[in-house]
């Protein structure tokens, strides 16, 4: 009985004194072991090990939890294994090892579900929902949040789980900008904690901070300060300990955030520095360092202290690169760095105002398409790159970009900043910055209205006038008409069909330049070199897919594409080594079997976009579908050109950091240097004519792909029935410059 009494006492100690609870759990563990009760000893040990991070002993916790997993596996103590993986994930989080944390959580969830461990399923579901919520990935966050709901056969619902659920729902509501809902959930969680615990308990204190965060998001600064200050007073009255040092540091970080939002940056900086000083006493805790330094950076920006801003920026960017190495999954990186784009925007503005246009350009470049750059540079499948924590590709400097640019190309690189638009004109011998006084919101509004009129086939005069207005903003007047024009868009510009813009002379931009797009200047350089390496004399091999016989029951609203089949057949005639996959023969298995062994891939069929989860977007094949995420297991060592003659293959949505997200990006990541894709839903018959002309220009006239596409688009434009931009401006070439 003594061992059990000590164990129960340890459970009660958790609310007020982690160190005491650990000692009591360890004592009960030893007594259980002496009595030969290995199962109870293991339970006491896992309680002690999971609390060690609270007293700044993360490494020891990790070591003991790993030993618990090994011991539990050998003894078949299966109930303990998911719990140990969960708490390993908690330790990973404390040290910014986010991908490892995600793996441990998901292992815990899988094992808990397999063992019908309802409590641990809810526990881990809550943790994963919170993780993806923090990253800004709300779709998986909500999916995991659904696992927090108690099953209908669960006869007992733990009150602590109710409390955790309310906290996670408060956090999710915050991310969904449901601020009043978040505040309500936070207050409910606080009420539960106050009913269960003493007024000065750790859990009550945590919930006071949660309510303060929700009040801050709602804009109720007075309430936020009130709850944060109450939390601080409770913490300051507790005896000194590592866990209390951590709590006080978190409170000062919260107070600093409130004061920064209130524009009281002097007071905020004092609190940020206090938080940093407290965290310095806890070297194993690094998770809040980035947010503290980021907060200080924006305070220095508000106060207009350029020297302090510059010094702090170095720290913030260094920490950002550390995070980049610990978040390996592409979707998670996209979400995290999209949320952190404001740091790079602030750095860019600061450099522009210091009249350092090169430094501003390099800040922009450092924030662009870094994950895609890594995939392209590595030469490995996406899935393999995501496992390699040592690999983080760096963006190229301006001199490196200029030295690697082809003579025949010039680029326009854009930065859509909160209060202005920056445009760099770059070639091997030119580097100029043009600034336009238009806010990001105003520019996005113009682009949305223009794209709607193009896609909606609006009145010609109105469409051309809007195109002329955007051209005056976006296209500098002194570009070299003899060079191809590469566009590197930013934010809302990714959804704009630049080819349809109208010059002062009344011509479409397409009529004046052969256009192509790149996600970043660094990706442009690498894709160009990739294309150069794949140039060779002789005939190209072709895989031509036309009108796959997709599942009509699963896709009842999609039409049969007879023009796509005719397109694939006609294109095959232009190549001496064609392989055709048509109708029922166009299966996913045959496509995957052949697509890595040919130089030109042409797909004419249906693509179903999923804007919320682009990895689940799919190319439809006979008897199956190929999701974008599945392509991550492959590479394209031979492919020179991929043509995706289907709807919305170039643009599904834009990410503030990675740029245009879609299946075209996936094929660039696989190693194709050039990808032709579409920006909106296109009509089948004009698309057939355009694509046949495009390939004919390549094979018969030996024109480069960008010029071949331009001339094919001009053919469609010259037809009175299809002269509207809707019919030809959706088609774009992505990647690098190529002579083929």
Short mmCIF file of N, CA and C in Angstrom, two decimals, residues 25 51 54 105 128 240 383 386 410 430 454 567 601 610 616 648 680 720:
data_model
loop_
_atom_site.label_atom_id
_atom_site.label_comp_id
_atom_site.label_asym_id
_atom_site.label_seq_id
_atom_site.Cartn_x
_atom_site.Cartn_y
_atom_site.Cartn_z
N UNK A 25 7.16 10.03 -7.64
CA UNK A 25 6.96 8.97 -8.65
C UNK A 25 8.17 8.02 -8.66
N UNK A 51 7.49 14.30 -16.78
CA UNK A 51 7.53 15.58 -16.07
C UNK A 51 8.91 16.23 -16.09
N UNK A 54 9.58 19.70 -17.50
CA UNK A 54 9.06 20.82 -16.73
C UNK A 54 10.08 21.38 -15.75
N UNK A 105 4.29 11.96 -32.38
CA UNK A 105 2.86 12.09 -32.13
C UNK A 105 2.06 11.12 -33.01
N UNK A 128 -1.70 17.04 -31.86
CA UNK A 128 -1.51 17.23 -33.30
C UNK A 128 -2.37 18.38 -33.82
N UNK A 240 11.28 29.64 -6.20
CA UNK A 240 12.12 29.55 -7.40
C UNK A 240 12.29 28.09 -7.82
N UNK A 383 10.27 12.95 -51.30
CA UNK A 383 10.16 12.18 -50.06
C UNK A 383 11.52 11.96 -49.40
N UNK A 386 12.80 15.29 -47.79
CA UNK A 386 12.11 15.62 -46.55
C UNK A 386 12.67 14.88 -45.34
N UNK A 410 15.88 38.25 -69.66
CA UNK A 410 15.84 39.30 -68.64
C UNK A 410 14.71 38.92 -67.68
N UNK A 430 22.34 44.23 -66.22
CA UNK A 430 21.45 45.28 -65.73
C UNK A 430 20.89 44.90 -64.36
N UNK A 454 -11.33 38.70 -67.22
CA UNK A 454 -10.72 37.86 -68.26
C UNK A 454 -11.38 36.49 -68.29
N UNK A 567 -5.94 15.59 -79.65
CA UNK A 567 -4.74 16.39 -79.37
C UNK A 567 -3.54 15.48 -79.15
N UNK A 601 6.83 14.91 -71.88
CA UNK A 601 5.61 14.32 -71.34
C UNK A 601 4.47 15.27 -71.66
N UNK A 610 -7.43 20.69 -55.68
CA UNK A 610 -7.87 20.79 -54.28
C UNK A 610 -7.11 21.96 -53.67
N UNK A 616 -3.53 16.69 -52.44
CA UNK A 616 -4.61 15.77 -52.79
C UNK A 616 -5.23 16.09 -54.15
N UNK A 648 -6.32 24.28 -64.68
CA UNK A 648 -5.77 24.77 -63.41
C UNK A 648 -4.53 24.00 -62.94
N UNK A 680 -6.36 28.62 -65.36
CA UNK A 680 -7.78 28.51 -65.07
C UNK A 680 -8.39 27.40 -65.94
N UNK A 720 -10.86 35.25 -84.85
CA UNK A 720 -11.88 36.15 -84.33
C UNK A 720 -12.70 35.50 -83.21
#
